[in-house]
mmCIF file of C-alpha atoms and ligand atoms in Angstrom:
data_model
loop_
_atom_site.group_PDB
_atom_site.id
_atom_site.type_symbol
_atom_site.label_atom_id
_atom_site.label_comp_id
_atom_site.label_asym_id
_atom_site.label_seq_id
_atom_site.Cartn_x
_atom_site.Cartn_y
_atom_site.Cartn_z
ATOM 1 C CA MET A 1091 -12.170 -25.481 -1.628
ATOM 2 C CA SER A 1092 -12.346 -22.418 -3.895
ATOM 3 C CA THR A 1093 -9.343 -21.376 -5.981
ATOM 4 C CA ARG A 1094 -6.940 -19.131 -4.085
ATOM 5 C CA VAL A 1095 -6.336 -15.651 -5.452
ATOM 6 C CA ALA A 1096 -3.753 -12.892 -5.089
ATOM 7 C CA ILE A 1097 -4.196 -9.336 -6.317
ATOM 8 C CA VAL A 1098 -1.696 -6.496 -6.594
ATOM 9 C CA THR A 1099 -2.718 -2.864 -7.148
ATOM 10 C CA GLY A 1100 -0.814 -0.699 -9.635
ATOM 11 C CA SER A 1101 0.884 -3.744 -11.094
ATOM 12 C CA ASN A 1102 1.136 -2.832 -14.783
ATOM 13 C CA LYS A 1103 4.755 -1.785 -14.214
ATOM 14 C CA GLY A 1104 7.484 -1.212 -11.651
ATOM 15 C CA ILE A 1105 7.546 -3.001 -8.304
ATOM 16 C CA GLY A 1106 3.897 -4.082 -8.633
ATOM 17 C CA LEU A 1107 4.597 -5.987 -11.850
ATOM 18 C CA ALA A 1108 7.649 -7.606 -10.231
ATOM 19 C CA ILE A 1109 5.489 -8.682 -7.264
ATOM 20 C CA VAL A 1110 3.034 -10.323 -9.690
ATOM 21 C CA ARG A 1111 5.936 -12.021 -11.507
ATOM 22 C CA ALA A 1112 7.209 -13.508 -8.219
ATOM 23 C CA LEU A 1113 3.718 -14.548 -7.094
ATOM 24 C CA CYS A 1114 3.089 -16.266 -10.455
ATOM 25 C CA LYS A 1115 6.183 -18.378 -9.720
ATOM 26 C CA GLN A 1116 5.560 -19.030 -6.023
ATOM 27 C CA PHE A 1117 1.825 -18.834 -5.221
ATOM 28 C CA GLN A 1118 -0.564 -21.743 -5.790
ATOM 29 C CA GLY A 1119 -3.574 -19.905 -7.205
ATOM 30 C CA ASP A 1120 -4.673 -17.173 -9.598
ATOM 31 C CA VAL A 1121 -2.597 -13.989 -9.599
ATOM 32 C CA TYR A 1122 -4.111 -10.731 -10.846
ATOM 33 C CA ILE A 1123 -2.416 -7.761 -12.367
ATOM 34 C CA THR A 1124 -4.673 -4.804 -11.656
ATOM 35 C CA ALA A 1125 -4.253 -1.398 -13.279
ATOM 36 C CA ARG A 1126 -6.272 1.764 -13.700
ATOM 37 C CA ASP A 1127 -5.705 1.640 -17.463
ATOM 38 C CA VAL A 1128 -6.990 -1.514 -19.196
ATOM 39 C CA GLY A 1129 -4.551 -1.204 -22.118
ATOM 40 C CA ARG A 1130 -1.477 -0.876 -19.872
ATOM 41 C CA GLY A 1131 -2.730 -3.768 -17.732
ATOM 42 C CA GLN A 1132 -3.233 -6.064 -20.701
ATOM 43 C CA GLU A 1133 0.208 -5.189 -22.083
ATOM 44 C CA ALA A 1134 1.672 -6.237 -18.727
ATOM 45 C CA VAL A 1135 -0.212 -9.553 -18.870
ATOM 46 C CA LYS A 1136 1.298 -10.103 -22.347
ATOM 47 C CA SER A 1137 4.799 -9.254 -21.155
ATOM 48 C CA LEU A 1138 4.577 -11.884 -18.395
ATOM 49 C CA ALA A 1139 3.091 -14.375 -20.881
ATOM 50 C CA SER A 1140 6.222 -13.889 -23.001
ATOM 51 C CA GLU A 1141 8.186 -15.064 -19.937
ATOM 52 C CA GLY A 1142 5.943 -18.144 -19.696
ATOM 53 C CA LEU A 1143 3.927 -16.793 -16.748
ATOM 54 C CA LYS A 1144 0.134 -16.686 -16.589
ATOM 55 C CA ALA A 1145 -1.253 -13.617 -14.815
ATOM 56 C CA MET A 1146 -4.892 -12.569 -14.997
ATOM 57 C CA PHE A 1147 -6.238 -9.014 -15.208
ATOM 58 C CA HIS A 1148 -8.896 -6.854 -13.605
ATOM 59 C CA GLN A 1149 -9.284 -3.099 -13.958
ATOM 60 C CA LEU A 1150 -8.769 -1.237 -10.673
ATOM 61 C CA ASP A 1151 -8.271 2.500 -10.216
ATOM 62 C CA ILE A 1152 -7.880 3.002 -6.496
ATOM 63 C CA ASN A 1153 -8.882 6.665 -6.834
ATOM 64 C CA ASP A 1154 -12.296 5.584 -8.157
ATOM 65 C CA LEU A 1155 -14.609 4.184 -5.478
ATOM 66 C CA ASN A 1156 -16.835 2.578 -8.112
ATOM 67 C CA SER A 1157 -13.828 0.743 -9.552
ATOM 68 C CA ILE A 1158 -12.890 -0.500 -6.049
ATOM 69 C CA THR A 1159 -16.377 -1.773 -5.220
ATOM 70 C CA THR A 1160 -16.762 -3.390 -8.663
ATOM 71 C CA ALA A 1161 -13.467 -5.240 -8.223
ATOM 72 C CA ALA A 1162 -14.278 -6.301 -4.645
ATOM 73 C CA ALA A 1163 -17.648 -7.675 -5.798
ATOM 74 C CA TYR A 1164 -15.931 -9.579 -8.639
ATOM 75 C CA PHE A 1165 -13.407 -11.273 -6.328
ATOM 76 C CA LYS A 1166 -16.076 -12.063 -3.744
ATOM 77 C CA GLU A 1167 -18.306 -13.625 -6.408
ATOM 78 C CA LYS A 1168 -15.601 -15.520 -8.328
ATOM 79 C CA TYR A 1169 -13.315 -16.627 -5.476
ATOM 80 C CA GLY A 1170 -15.341 -16.144 -2.288
ATOM 81 C CA GLY A 1171 -12.892 -13.417 -1.274
ATOM 82 C CA VAL A 1172 -9.180 -12.654 -1.554
ATOM 83 C CA ASP A 1173 -6.217 -14.600 -0.137
ATOM 84 C CA ILE A 1174 -3.459 -12.063 -0.809
ATOM 85 C CA LEU A 1175 -3.902 -8.324 -1.285
ATOM 86 C CA VAL A 1176 -0.861 -6.170 -2.017
ATOM 87 C CA ASN A 1177 -1.618 -2.448 -1.941
ATOM 88 C CA ASN A 1178 1.261 -1.292 -4.112
ATOM 89 C CA ALA A 1179 -0.241 1.545 -6.193
ATOM 90 C CA GLY A 1180 1.323 4.858 -5.285
ATOM 91 C CA ILE A 1181 2.524 8.152 -6.678
ATOM 92 C CA ALA A 1182 5.296 10.648 -5.981
ATOM 93 C CA PHE A 1183 6.062 14.061 -7.449
ATOM 94 C CA LYS A 1184 9.627 14.408 -8.709
ATOM 95 C CA VAL A 1185 11.888 16.552 -6.506
ATOM 96 C CA ALA A 1186 12.242 19.111 -9.308
ATOM 97 C CA ASP A 1187 8.475 19.363 -9.874
ATOM 98 C CA GLU A 1188 7.306 22.944 -9.414
ATOM 99 C CA THR A 1189 3.661 22.121 -8.671
ATOM 100 C CA PRO A 1190 2.664 24.141 -5.548
ATOM 101 C CA PHE A 1191 3.257 22.215 -2.329
ATOM 102 C CA ALA A 1192 -0.423 22.354 -1.320
ATOM 103 C CA VAL A 1193 -1.401 20.677 -4.617
ATOM 104 C CA GLN A 1194 1.339 18.060 -4.226
ATOM 105 C CA ALA A 1195 0.070 17.363 -0.702
ATOM 106 C CA GLU A 1196 -3.553 16.950 -1.794
ATOM 107 C CA VAL A 1197 -2.784 14.787 -4.832
ATOM 108 C CA THR A 1198 -0.185 12.609 -3.079
ATOM 109 C CA LEU A 1199 -2.298 11.927 0.007
ATOM 110 C CA LYS A 1200 -5.339 11.265 -2.186
ATOM 111 C CA THR A 1201 -3.731 8.188 -3.758
ATOM 112 C CA ASN A 1202 -1.177 6.994 -1.206
ATOM 113 C CA PHE A 1203 -3.321 7.420 1.897
ATOM 114 C CA PHE A 1204 -7.019 8.066 1.232
ATOM 115 C CA ALA A 1205 -7.452 5.795 -1.813
ATOM 116 C CA THR A 1206 -5.369 3.007 -0.266
ATOM 117 C CA ARG A 1207 -7.586 3.325 2.808
ATOM 118 C CA ASP A 1208 -10.659 2.972 0.544
ATOM 119 C CA MET A 1209 -9.130 -0.251 -0.809
ATOM 120 C CA LEU A 1210 -8.673 -1.558 2.720
ATOM 121 C CA THR A 1211 -12.188 -0.513 3.755
ATOM 122 C CA HIS A 1212 -13.723 -2.511 0.898
ATOM 123 C CA PHE A 1213 -11.310 -5.451 0.700
ATOM 124 C CA LEU A 1214 -10.555 -6.262 4.358
ATOM 125 C CA PRO A 1215 -14.080 -7.664 4.896
ATOM 126 C CA ILE A 1216 -13.476 -10.156 2.044
ATOM 127 C CA ILE A 1217 -9.949 -11.227 3.024
ATOM 128 C CA LYS A 1218 -10.181 -14.966 3.575
ATOM 129 C CA VAL A 1219 -9.124 -16.923 6.640
ATOM 130 C CA GLY A 1220 -5.317 -17.143 6.592
ATOM 131 C CA GLY A 1221 -5.121 -14.132 4.271
ATOM 132 C CA ARG A 1222 -2.157 -11.801 3.891
ATOM 133 C CA VAL A 1223 -2.372 -8.042 3.362
ATOM 134 C CA VAL A 1224 0.710 -6.054 2.414
ATOM 135 C CA ASN A 1225 0.753 -2.274 2.203
ATOM 136 C CA VAL A 1226 3.727 -0.960 0.231
ATOM 137 C CA SER A 1227 4.822 2.035 2.238
ATOM 138 C CA SER A 1228 8.352 3.426 2.387
ATOM 139 C CA LEU A 1229 11.321 4.081 4.655
ATOM 140 C CA ALA A 1230 10.217 7.686 4.117
ATOM 141 C CA SER A 1231 7.472 6.875 6.650
ATOM 142 C CA PRO A 1232 9.671 6.426 9.772
ATOM 143 C CA ARG A 1233 11.957 9.222 8.522
ATOM 144 C CA THR A 1234 9.019 11.619 8.213
ATOM 145 C CA LEU A 1235 7.567 10.410 11.519
ATOM 146 C CA ASN A 1236 10.811 11.519 13.190
ATOM 147 C CA GLN A 1237 10.472 14.970 11.573
ATOM 148 C CA CYS A 1238 6.976 15.511 13.039
ATOM 149 C CA SER A 1239 6.416 17.377 16.316
ATOM 150 C CA PRO A 1240 6.700 15.266 19.493
ATOM 151 C CA ALA A 1241 2.927 15.526 19.899
ATOM 152 C CA LEU A 1242 2.246 14.119 16.415
ATOM 153 C CA GLN A 1243 4.904 11.436 16.852
ATOM 154 C CA GLN A 1244 3.231 10.368 20.086
ATOM 155 C CA ARG A 1245 -0.117 9.968 18.317
ATOM 156 C CA PHE A 1246 1.328 8.017 15.348
ATOM 157 C CA ARG A 1247 3.164 5.663 17.705
ATOM 158 C CA SER A 1248 0.317 5.231 20.181
ATOM 159 C CA GLU A 1249 -1.638 1.998 20.431
ATOM 160 C CA ASP A 1250 -4.917 3.843 20.946
ATOM 161 C CA ILE A 1251 -4.987 6.053 17.835
ATOM 162 C CA THR A 1252 -8.199 5.334 15.922
ATOM 163 C CA GLU A 1253 -8.692 5.251 12.165
ATOM 164 C CA ASP A 1254 -10.932 8.339 12.447
ATOM 165 C CA GLU A 1255 -8.279 10.252 14.365
ATOM 166 C CA LEU A 1256 -5.639 9.308 11.782
ATOM 167 C CA VAL A 1257 -7.900 10.330 8.888
ATOM 168 C CA GLY A 1258 -8.509 13.656 10.668
ATOM 169 C CA LEU A 1259 -4.767 14.233 11.057
ATOM 170 C CA MET A 1260 -4.063 13.428 7.389
ATOM 171 C CA GLN A 1261 -6.865 15.802 6.347
ATOM 172 C CA GLN A 1262 -5.480 18.472 8.688
ATOM 173 C CA PHE A 1263 -2.094 18.238 6.952
ATOM 174 C CA VAL A 1264 -3.706 18.628 3.508
ATOM 175 C CA ASP A 1265 -5.895 21.533 4.643
ATOM 176 C CA GLN A 1266 -3.078 23.330 6.425
ATOM 177 C CA THR A 1267 -0.724 23.133 3.437
ATOM 178 C CA LYS A 1268 -3.332 25.409 1.789
ATOM 179 C CA THR A 1269 -3.426 27.936 4.639
ATOM 180 C CA GLY A 1270 0.301 27.702 5.393
ATOM 181 C CA GLU A 1271 -0.336 26.592 9.000
ATOM 182 C CA TYR A 1272 1.020 23.046 8.695
ATOM 183 C CA LYS A 1273 4.487 23.779 10.080
ATOM 184 C CA GLN A 1274 2.999 25.462 13.187
ATOM 185 C CA SER A 1275 0.970 22.289 13.716
ATOM 186 C CA GLY A 1276 4.127 20.193 13.716
ATOM 187 C CA TRP A 1277 4.181 18.811 10.156
ATOM 188 C CA PRO A 1278 7.324 18.648 7.997
ATOM 189 C CA GLU A 1279 7.378 19.820 4.357
ATOM 190 C CA ALA A 1280 7.068 16.293 2.978
ATOM 191 C CA ALA A 1281 3.916 15.320 1.083
ATOM 192 C CA TYR A 1282 5.081 11.825 0.083
ATOM 193 C CA GLY A 1283 6.592 11.193 3.520
ATOM 194 C CA VAL A 1284 3.410 12.216 5.358
ATOM 195 C CA SER A 1285 1.301 10.063 3.019
ATOM 196 C CA LYS A 1286 3.447 7.030 3.838
ATOM 197 C CA THR A 1287 3.576 7.847 7.587
ATOM 198 C CA GLY A 1288 -0.210 7.770 7.381
ATOM 199 C CA LEU A 1289 -0.206 4.456 5.499
ATOM 200 C CA THR A 1290 2.173 2.757 7.947
ATOM 201 C CA THR A 1291 0.135 4.028 10.927
ATOM 202 C CA LEU A 1292 -3.093 2.875 9.237
ATOM 203 C CA SER A 1293 -1.570 -0.588 8.752
ATOM 204 C CA MET A 1294 -0.864 -0.810 12.487
ATOM 205 C CA ILE A 1295 -4.390 0.344 13.396
ATOM 206 C CA LEU A 1296 -6.039 -2.161 11.030
ATOM 207 C CA ALA A 1297 -3.812 -5.024 12.189
ATOM 208 C CA ARG A 1298 -4.867 -4.347 15.792
ATOM 209 C CA ARG A 1299 -8.499 -4.290 14.666
ATOM 210 C CA LEU A 1300 -8.155 -7.602 12.803
ATOM 211 C CA SER A 1301 -6.615 -9.210 15.906
ATOM 212 C CA LYS A 1302 -9.547 -7.992 17.962
ATOM 213 C CA GLU A 1303 -12.425 -8.606 15.551
ATOM 214 C CA ARG A 1304 -11.223 -11.748 13.740
ATOM 215 C CA PRO A 1305 -8.883 -13.320 16.327
ATOM 216 C CA ASN A 1306 -9.175 -16.843 14.941
ATOM 217 C CA ASP A 1307 -8.805 -16.037 11.245
ATOM 218 C CA GLY A 1308 -4.999 -15.965 11.154
ATOM 219 C CA ILE A 1309 -4.829 -12.928 8.860
ATOM 220 C CA LEU A 1310 -1.506 -11.061 8.841
ATOM 221 C CA LEU A 1311 -1.370 -7.417 7.725
ATOM 222 C CA ASN A 1312 1.864 -5.442 7.467
ATOM 223 C CA ALA A 1313 3.413 -2.363 5.879
ATOM 224 C CA CYS A 1314 6.795 -2.500 4.189
ATOM 225 C CA CYS A 1315 9.465 -0.693 2.218
ATOM 226 C CA PRO A 1316 10.648 -2.327 -1.021
ATOM 227 C CA GLY A 1317 13.976 -0.461 -0.840
ATOM 228 C CA TRP A 1318 15.219 2.084 -3.358
ATOM 229 C CA VAL A 1319 14.209 0.556 -6.678
ATOM 230 C CA ARG A 1320 14.806 1.437 -10.352
ATOM 231 C CA THR A 1321 11.318 2.344 -11.565
ATOM 232 C CA ASP A 1322 9.642 5.302 -13.248
ATOM 233 C CA MET A 1323 9.054 6.674 -9.739
ATOM 234 C CA ALA A 1324 12.606 6.456 -8.389
ATOM 235 C CA GLY A 1325 14.635 6.721 -11.618
ATOM 236 C CA PRO A 1326 17.557 4.771 -13.083
ATOM 237 C CA LYS A 1327 20.129 5.430 -10.330
ATOM 238 C CA ALA A 1328 18.416 3.346 -7.641
ATOM 239 C CA PRO A 1329 20.418 0.261 -6.614
ATOM 240 C CA LYS A 1330 17.677 -2.397 -6.649
ATOM 241 C CA SER A 1331 15.978 -3.953 -9.672
ATOM 242 C CA PRO A 1332 12.166 -4.220 -9.511
ATOM 243 C CA ASP A 1333 12.519 -7.982 -8.857
ATOM 244 C CA GLU A 1334 14.799 -7.208 -5.886
ATOM 245 C CA GLY A 1335 12.288 -4.587 -4.700
ATOM 246 C CA ALA A 1336 9.571 -7.236 -4.764
ATOM 247 C CA VAL A 1337 11.406 -9.502 -2.286
ATOM 248 C CA THR A 1338 10.093 -8.026 0.991
ATOM 249 C CA PRO A 1339 6.484 -7.471 -0.186
ATOM 250 C CA VAL A 1340 6.413 -11.057 -1.536
ATOM 251 C CA TYR A 1341 7.930 -12.434 1.691
ATOM 252 C CA LEU A 1342 5.070 -10.780 3.635
ATOM 253 C CA ALA A 1343 2.466 -11.935 1.093
ATOM 254 C CA LEU A 1344 3.657 -15.548 1.402
ATOM 255 C CA LEU A 1345 4.132 -15.799 5.187
ATOM 256 C CA PRO A 1346 3.423 -19.504 5.735
ATOM 257 C CA PRO A 1347 0.103 -20.882 7.008
ATOM 258 C CA GLY A 1348 -0.046 -20.758 10.798
ATOM 259 C CA ALA A 1349 2.504 -17.923 11.093
ATOM 260 C CA THR A 1350 1.533 -15.389 13.759
ATOM 261 C CA GLU A 1351 4.075 -12.676 12.998
ATOM 262 C CA PRO A 1352 5.015 -10.196 11.764
ATOM 263 C CA HIS A 1353 1.603 -8.553 12.083
ATOM 264 C CA GLY A 1354 0.956 -4.814 12.281
ATOM 265 C CA LYS A 1355 4.625 -4.058 11.682
ATOM 266 C CA PHE A 1356 6.728 -1.965 9.345
ATOM 267 C CA VAL A 1357 9.169 -4.274 7.548
ATOM 268 C CA SER A 1358 12.205 -3.543 5.382
ATOM 269 C CA ASP A 1359 14.708 -6.082 4.012
ATOM 270 C CA LYS A 1360 12.494 -8.761 5.618
ATOM 271 C CA GLN A 1361 13.222 -7.285 9.068
ATOM 272 C CA VAL A 1362 10.777 -5.554 11.400
ATOM 273 C CA GLN A 1363 11.868 -1.937 11.766
ATOM 274 C CA PRO A 1364 11.510 0.349 14.773
ATOM 275 C CA TRP A 1365 8.555 2.747 14.630
HETATM 276 P P1 NAP B 114 5.875 3.261 -10.517
HETATM 277 O O1 NAP B 114 6.816 2.540 -11.399
HETATM 278 O O2 NAP B 114 5.606 4.715 -10.727
HETATM 279 O O3 NAP B 114 4.510 2.451 -10.488
HETATM 280 C C1 NAP B 114 3.405 2.912 -9.767
HETATM 281 C C2 NAP B 114 2.223 2.055 -10.130
HETATM 282 O O4 NAP B 114 1.085 2.544 -9.385
HETATM 283 C C3 NAP B 114 1.851 2.150 -11.611
HETATM 284 O O5 NAP B 114 1.400 0.901 -12.058
HETATM 285 C C4 NAP B 114 0.721 3.158 -11.592
HETATM 286 O O6 NAP B 114 -0.159 3.032 -12.685
HETATM 287 C C5 NAP B 114 0.034 2.735 -10.309
HETATM 288 N N1 NAP B 114 -0.948 3.706 -9.845
HETATM 289 C C6 NAP B 114 -0.792 5.010 -9.533
HETATM 290 N N2 NAP B 114 -1.979 5.546 -9.197
HETATM 291 C C7 NAP B 114 -2.905 4.568 -9.306
HETATM 292 C C8 NAP B 114 -4.303 4.492 -9.112
HETATM 293 N N3 NAP B 114 -5.021 5.565 -8.750
HETATM 294 N N4 NAP B 114 -4.918 3.298 -9.276
HETATM 295 C C9 NAP B 114 -4.222 2.209 -9.638
HETATM 296 N N5 NAP B 114 -2.902 2.226 -9.879
HETATM 297 C C10 NAP B 114 -2.258 3.392 -9.712
HETATM 298 O O7 NAP B 114 6.358 3.203 -8.979
HETATM 299 P P2 NAP B 114 7.081 2.041 -8.135
HETATM 300 O O8 NAP B 114 8.440 2.544 -7.818
HETATM 301 O O9 NAP B 114 6.891 0.712 -8.769
HETATM 302 O O10 NAP B 114 6.240 2.152 -6.779
HETATM 303 C C11 NAP B 114 5.389 1.122 -6.305
HETATM 304 C C12 NAP B 114 5.159 1.380 -4.810
HETATM 305 O O11 NAP B 114 6.401 1.312 -4.102
HETATM 306 C C13 NAP B 114 4.590 2.777 -4.517
HETATM 307 O O12 NAP B 114 3.625 2.679 -3.491
HETATM 308 C C14 NAP B 114 5.809 3.551 -4.034
HETATM 309 O O13 NAP B 114 5.448 4.636 -3.200
HETATM 310 C C15 NAP B 114 6.560 2.465 -3.289
HETATM 311 N N6 NAP B 114 7.992 2.725 -3.113
HETATM 312 C C16 NAP B 114 8.839 2.792 -4.178
HETATM 313 C C17 NAP B 114 10.193 3.010 -3.971
HETATM 314 C C18 NAP B 114 11.176 3.054 -5.107
HETATM 315 O O14 NAP B 114 12.384 3.265 -4.849
HETATM 316 N N7 NAP B 114 10.758 2.854 -6.341
HETATM 317 C C19 NAP B 114 10.690 3.174 -2.663
HETATM 318 C C20 NAP B 114 9.805 3.100 -1.596
HETATM 319 C C21 NAP B 114 8.452 2.855 -1.819
HETATM 320 P P3 NAP B 114 0.005 3.899 -14.057
HETATM 321 O O15 NAP B 114 1.018 3.195 -14.901
HETATM 322 O O16 NAP B 114 -1.362 3.901 -14.608
HETATM 323 O O17 NAP B 114 0.482 5.283 -13.634
#
C-alpha cells in the first residue's frame, strides 16, 4: 500500500501550522506544510523540526491555478492521491481597513471562495478511498447566512442548489458591490462572511456529490470553524491558541476508518451546528 499523505493549505503559520503540528503527532503518514511563499514554508518546516516533528513541504498558492495543478500532479504521482486535505488558507481585511468595500469583496471572495473551490475541483478527484476533506470556514458563515434575504437563505440551505448556481450567486455579490446593488439583492455588507457562507454551502454541495458519485469510497467532507484564535488574522485578544484552534479541523481530518458522519456538515467545537 502506498504511503498515506496529509496536506494543509496556508500552513506556514497560524491555525494551518498548528493543524500540521497535530497531524505530525497523530497521523500515520507524510504531512505536508504548503505555502505560497517557499521561504516562509521552509521556515515553518524548520520550526517544527526544532520541536522534533518532521513535516514535508510543497509550494502551493491557491490563487494560482498552475500552482494547484502542479501540486495535484505531484501528490498523484508520488502518493497515488491524497488521504487528508485541509483547505485552511484564507484572508480577511482588518475591520479598520479603509480599502473600498467592492475591492475587499473581490479580493476576499477570490481566495476564500473561488480559489478554495479551485483546490477542491483539482484535488477531489485524487482524494483516496477513505479520505477526509476539511474546509476551514467560520462561524461568520451561519451568522452571515442569517443576515441574507429569506430568498438567498432558502437557496443556501436548499438540498438542490448546484455548484454553478452557488458560483453565480457569489459572483453576483462581487459584481453588485461594484454597482451598489448588492443590498437590494439581499446581501449583507460582509465580504468575509459571504465568502465563508459560500464555502460552507460549497462543502455541503460537494459532500452530496461525493455520496452520489463515489458512494462506496467512504470519503467524508466537512466545513468547520476553528473558533476565535490568536493569529495574525484575528489578533492577540482571541481566547484560543492556534493549537486549540486546530482541534476541530484535526478531529474532522482524523475521523476514524469506517465512520459515516459527520459528512456535509458545518462543525464547531467538534459539534455539528445548525445551518
Ligand atoms: P493567518 O494567521 O492569517 O494565516 C493564513 C494563512 O493562509 C497563511 O499561511 C497565509 O499565507 C495563507 N494564505 C493566504 N492566502 C493564500 C494563498 N493564496 N495561497 C496559499 N496560502 C494562502 O490566519 P488564521 O487565523 O490562521 O486563519 C486560518 C483559517 O482559519 C482561515 O481560513 C480563516 O478564515 C479561518 N478562521 C480563523 C479564525 C481566527 O479566529 N483566527 C476564525 C474563524 C476562521 P501567507 O503567510 O503567505 O500570507
